[in-house]
Amino acid sequence: AAVLEVDGVAQVPSGLGPRHALPFAFLLAISPALVLYSRIARPYAVTLLLICVAHVAFDRYWRGGPRRTLHGTLYGACAVLATWMHLIAGPLAVAPFLYHFVSLLREEPARRGARLRALLLLGVPTAAGMALLILPPLVADISALGGKSGADMPGLDTLAGAWHWWMGTGSAA
């Protein structure tokens, strides 16, 4: 970054300013990749919001306080809904549990019991909610999950599709 000197004191410019913001916003708005991605990103944006809210709620639940039950309920609802909307969000939803469970192994045994109870008190209802919404469709049609896994290797069609995506058009010309 460039350093400016004002009255003998070195200062770093704080930003690019409005002169650069308008062209940047325009180029961002017409970006072919972002325009195409926005068509498929909408359902994932809701899932990401739910995961973020779940992580904040889990953190507040873990720290305790007068609204601990409210934060635990909020975490459970957001984690279950995010996993139900997109199964791949499941690992993100349960990541705080895994982190805190591993951290319990390093704590002194006197504190371990109460913290383990807090994890179970939140984890069991959350897991039950996830199982209630996810297991019936999976058991009914387990092959549908295999169809979404992308078992085929990328081919020439994949490369052509990526090229069209980067160029912002479906036309080969």
Tab-separated table of C-alpha atoms in Angstrom:
chain	number	residue	atom	x	y	z
A	1	ALA	CA	0.000	0.000	0.000
A	2	ALA	CA	1.151	3.508	-0.746
A	3	VAL	CA	2.161	5.633	2.209
A	4	LEU	CA	1.214	9.305	2.239
A	5	GLU	CA	2.942	11.879	4.361
A	6	VAL	CA	0.774	14.594	5.922
A	7	ASP	CA	2.450	17.162	8.185
A	8	GLY	CA	5.447	14.868	8.606
A	9	VAL	CA	3.286	11.885	9.717
A	10	ALA	CA	3.099	8.779	7.526
A	11	GLN	CA	-0.491	7.712	6.753
A	12	VAL	CA	-1.879	4.769	4.797
A	13	PRO	CA	-4.903	5.529	2.582
A	14	SER	CA	-8.046	3.993	4.090
A	15	GLY	CA	-9.687	2.803	0.860
A	16	LEU	CA	-10.108	3.258	-2.856
A	17	GLY	CA	-12.939	5.756	-2.586
A	18	PRO	CA	-16.068	6.476	-4.611
A	19	ARG	CA	-14.092	6.968	-7.826
A	20	HIS	CA	-13.324	3.251	-7.834
A	21	ALA	CA	-16.510	1.972	-6.199
A	22	LEU	CA	-18.871	2.829	-9.056
A	23	PRO	CA	-16.917	1.037	-11.841
A	24	PHE	CA	-16.352	-1.911	-9.508
A	25	ALA	CA	-20.075	-2.143	-8.715
A	26	PHE	CA	-20.924	-1.936	-12.419
A	27	LEU	CA	-18.457	-4.671	-13.391
A	28	LEU	CA	-19.648	-6.813	-10.510
A	29	ALA	CA	-23.283	-6.370	-11.576
A	30	ILE	CA	-22.635	-7.470	-15.172
A	31	SER	CA	-20.186	-10.273	-14.382
A	32	PRO	CA	-21.339	-13.281	-16.455
A	33	ALA	CA	-20.197	-15.780	-13.860
A	34	LEU	CA	-22.056	-14.021	-11.040
A	35	VAL	CA	-25.201	-13.546	-13.114
A	36	LEU	CA	-25.283	-17.254	-13.989
A	37	TYR	CA	-24.379	-18.336	-10.464
A	38	SER	CA	-27.115	-16.156	-8.953
A	39	ARG	CA	-29.671	-18.345	-10.718
A	40	ILE	CA	-28.618	-21.395	-8.713
A	41	ALA	CA	-27.298	-19.754	-5.549
A	42	ARG	CA	-30.594	-18.596	-4.080
A	43	PRO	CA	-31.506	-21.825	-2.255
A	44	TYR	CA	-27.952	-22.155	-0.971
A	45	ALA	CA	-28.021	-18.615	0.411
A	46	VAL	CA	-30.870	-19.558	2.758
A	47	THR	CA	-28.972	-22.653	3.867
A	48	LEU	CA	-25.834	-20.615	4.505
A	49	LEU	CA	-27.832	-18.092	6.528
A	50	LEU	CA	-29.322	-20.906	8.619
A	51	ILE	CA	-25.869	-22.394	9.246
A	52	CYS	CA	-24.448	-19.015	10.299
A	53	VAL	CA	-27.358	-18.366	12.672
A	54	ALA	CA	-26.989	-21.905	14.032
A	55	HIS	CA	-23.291	-21.374	14.776
A	56	VAL	CA	-23.920	-18.072	16.554
A	57	ALA	CA	-26.785	-19.622	18.534
A	58	PHE	CA	-24.607	-22.617	19.477
A	59	ASP	CA	-21.852	-20.302	20.683
A	60	ARG	CA	-24.291	-18.352	22.846
A	61	TYR	CA	-25.801	-21.599	24.147
A	62	TRP	CA	-22.340	-22.893	25.014
A	63	ARG	CA	-21.397	-19.736	26.893
A	64	GLY	CA	-24.551	-19.995	29.018
A	65	GLY	CA	-26.590	-17.124	30.302
A	66	PRO	CA	-30.241	-16.352	30.923
A	67	ARG	CA	-31.349	-17.127	27.346
A	68	ARG	CA	-29.507	-20.430	27.042
A	69	THR	CA	-32.669	-22.423	26.283
A	70	LEU	CA	-33.718	-19.937	23.604
A	71	HIS	CA	-30.301	-20.111	21.930
A	72	GLY	CA	-30.306	-23.913	22.084
A	73	THR	CA	-33.756	-24.046	20.496
A	74	LEU	CA	-32.684	-21.598	17.804
A	75	TYR	CA	-29.581	-23.672	17.069
A	76	GLY	CA	-31.604	-26.879	16.819
A	77	ALA	CA	-34.230	-25.371	14.532
A	78	CYS	CA	-31.665	-23.788	12.191
A	79	ALA	CA	-29.450	-26.881	12.073
A	80	VAL	CA	-32.380	-29.205	11.347
A	81	LEU	CA	-33.837	-26.931	8.658
A	82	ALA	CA	-30.474	-26.367	6.955
A	83	THR	CA	-29.761	-30.093	6.861
A	84	TRP	CA	-33.257	-30.832	5.600
A	85	MET	CA	-32.897	-28.239	2.827
A	86	HIS	CA	-29.456	-29.438	1.713
A	87	LEU	CA	-28.079	-32.677	3.082
A	88	ILE	CA	-24.514	-31.516	2.500
A	89	ALA	CA	-25.072	-28.847	5.179
A	90	GLY	CA	-25.272	-31.574	7.844
A	91	PRO	CA	-21.540	-31.658	8.585
A	92	LEU	CA	-21.493	-27.861	8.859
A	93	ALA	CA	-24.433	-27.955	11.242
A	94	VAL	CA	-22.820	-30.473	13.600
A	95	ALA	CA	-19.293	-29.025	13.398
A	96	PRO	CA	-19.606	-27.157	16.733
A	97	PHE	CA	-20.471	-30.451	18.450
A	98	LEU	CA	-17.400	-32.166	17.073
A	99	TYR	CA	-15.134	-29.279	18.033
A	100	HIS	CA	-16.431	-29.035	21.589
A	101	PHE	CA	-16.490	-32.800	22.074
A	102	VAL	CA	-12.804	-33.030	21.123
A	103	SER	CA	-12.046	-30.052	23.380
A	104	LEU	CA	-13.748	-31.901	26.263
A	105	LEU	CA	-11.055	-34.558	26.089
A	106	ARG	CA	-8.457	-31.963	27.094
A	107	GLU	CA	-10.433	-30.518	30.004
A	108	GLU	CA	-10.137	-31.551	33.615
A	109	PRO	CA	-12.543	-34.359	34.580
A	110	ALA	CA	-14.423	-32.183	37.103
A	111	ARG	CA	-15.664	-29.826	34.358
A	112	ARG	CA	-16.096	-32.516	31.726
A	113	GLY	CA	-19.364	-33.949	33.100
A	114	ALA	CA	-21.376	-30.715	33.064
A	115	ARG	CA	-20.153	-29.776	29.595
A	116	LEU	CA	-20.907	-33.240	28.237
A	117	ARG	CA	-24.446	-32.980	29.628
A	118	ALA	CA	-24.845	-29.594	27.909
A	119	LEU	CA	-23.724	-31.124	24.600
A	120	LEU	CA	-26.096	-34.063	24.968
A	121	LEU	CA	-28.992	-31.844	26.049
A	122	LEU	CA	-28.684	-29.963	22.771
A	123	GLY	CA	-27.377	-32.759	20.560
A	124	VAL	CA	-29.993	-35.444	21.179
A	125	PRO	CA	-33.032	-33.330	20.192
A	126	THR	CA	-31.156	-31.892	17.223
A	127	ALA	CA	-30.148	-35.346	15.986
A	128	ALA	CA	-33.708	-36.595	16.503
A	129	GLY	CA	-35.095	-33.686	14.464
A	130	MET	CA	-32.608	-34.333	11.678
A	131	ALA	CA	-33.399	-38.041	11.668
A	132	LEU	CA	-37.148	-37.355	11.622
A	133	LEU	CA	-36.891	-35.169	8.520
A	134	ILE	CA	-34.063	-36.882	6.646
A	135	LEU	CA	-34.359	-40.611	7.214
A	136	PRO	CA	-37.837	-41.248	5.717
A	137	PRO	CA	-36.963	-39.897	2.235
A	138	LEU	CA	-33.552	-41.582	2.314
A	139	VAL	CA	-35.022	-44.946	3.275
A	140	ALA	CA	-37.767	-44.602	0.660
A	141	ASP	CA	-35.302	-43.957	-2.199
A	142	ILE	CA	-31.644	-44.445	-1.290
A	143	SER	CA	-30.692	-44.517	-4.990
A	144	ALA	CA	-31.668	-40.840	-5.280
A	145	LEU	CA	-28.695	-39.973	-3.092
A	146	GLY	CA	-26.383	-41.920	-5.412
A	147	GLY	CA	-27.767	-40.011	-8.388
A	148	LYS	CA	-26.676	-36.730	-6.842
A	149	SER	CA	-23.139	-37.846	-6.083
A	150	GLY	CA	-21.812	-37.231	-9.591
A	151	ALA	CA	-20.414	-40.670	-10.230
A	152	ASP	CA	-19.297	-39.865	-13.795
A	153	MET	CA	-15.885	-38.407	-14.563
A	154	PRO	CA	-15.786	-34.957	-16.185
A	155	GLY	CA	-15.692	-35.186	-19.949
A	156	LEU	CA	-15.572	-32.932	-23.000
A	157	ASP	CA	-19.176	-31.837	-22.348
A	158	THR	CA	-18.143	-30.699	-18.867
A	159	LEU	CA	-15.290	-28.637	-20.314
A	160	ALA	CA	-17.606	-27.070	-22.916
A	161	GLY	CA	-20.186	-26.265	-20.221
A	162	ALA	CA	-17.518	-24.654	-18.033
A	163	TRP	CA	-16.303	-22.615	-21.010
A	164	HIS	CA	-19.851	-21.387	-21.701
A	165	TRP	CA	-20.267	-20.520	-18.032
A	166	TRP	CA	-17.057	-18.500	-17.945
A	167	MET	CA	-17.959	-16.666	-21.151
A	168	GLY	CA	-21.482	-15.951	-19.937
A	169	THR	CA	-23.256	-17.487	-22.899
A	170	GLY	CA	-24.661	-20.819	-24.083
A	171	SER	CA	-23.528	-20.173	-27.652
A	172	ALA	CA	-20.407	-21.908	-28.943
A	173	ALA	CA	-19.766	-19.033	-31.342
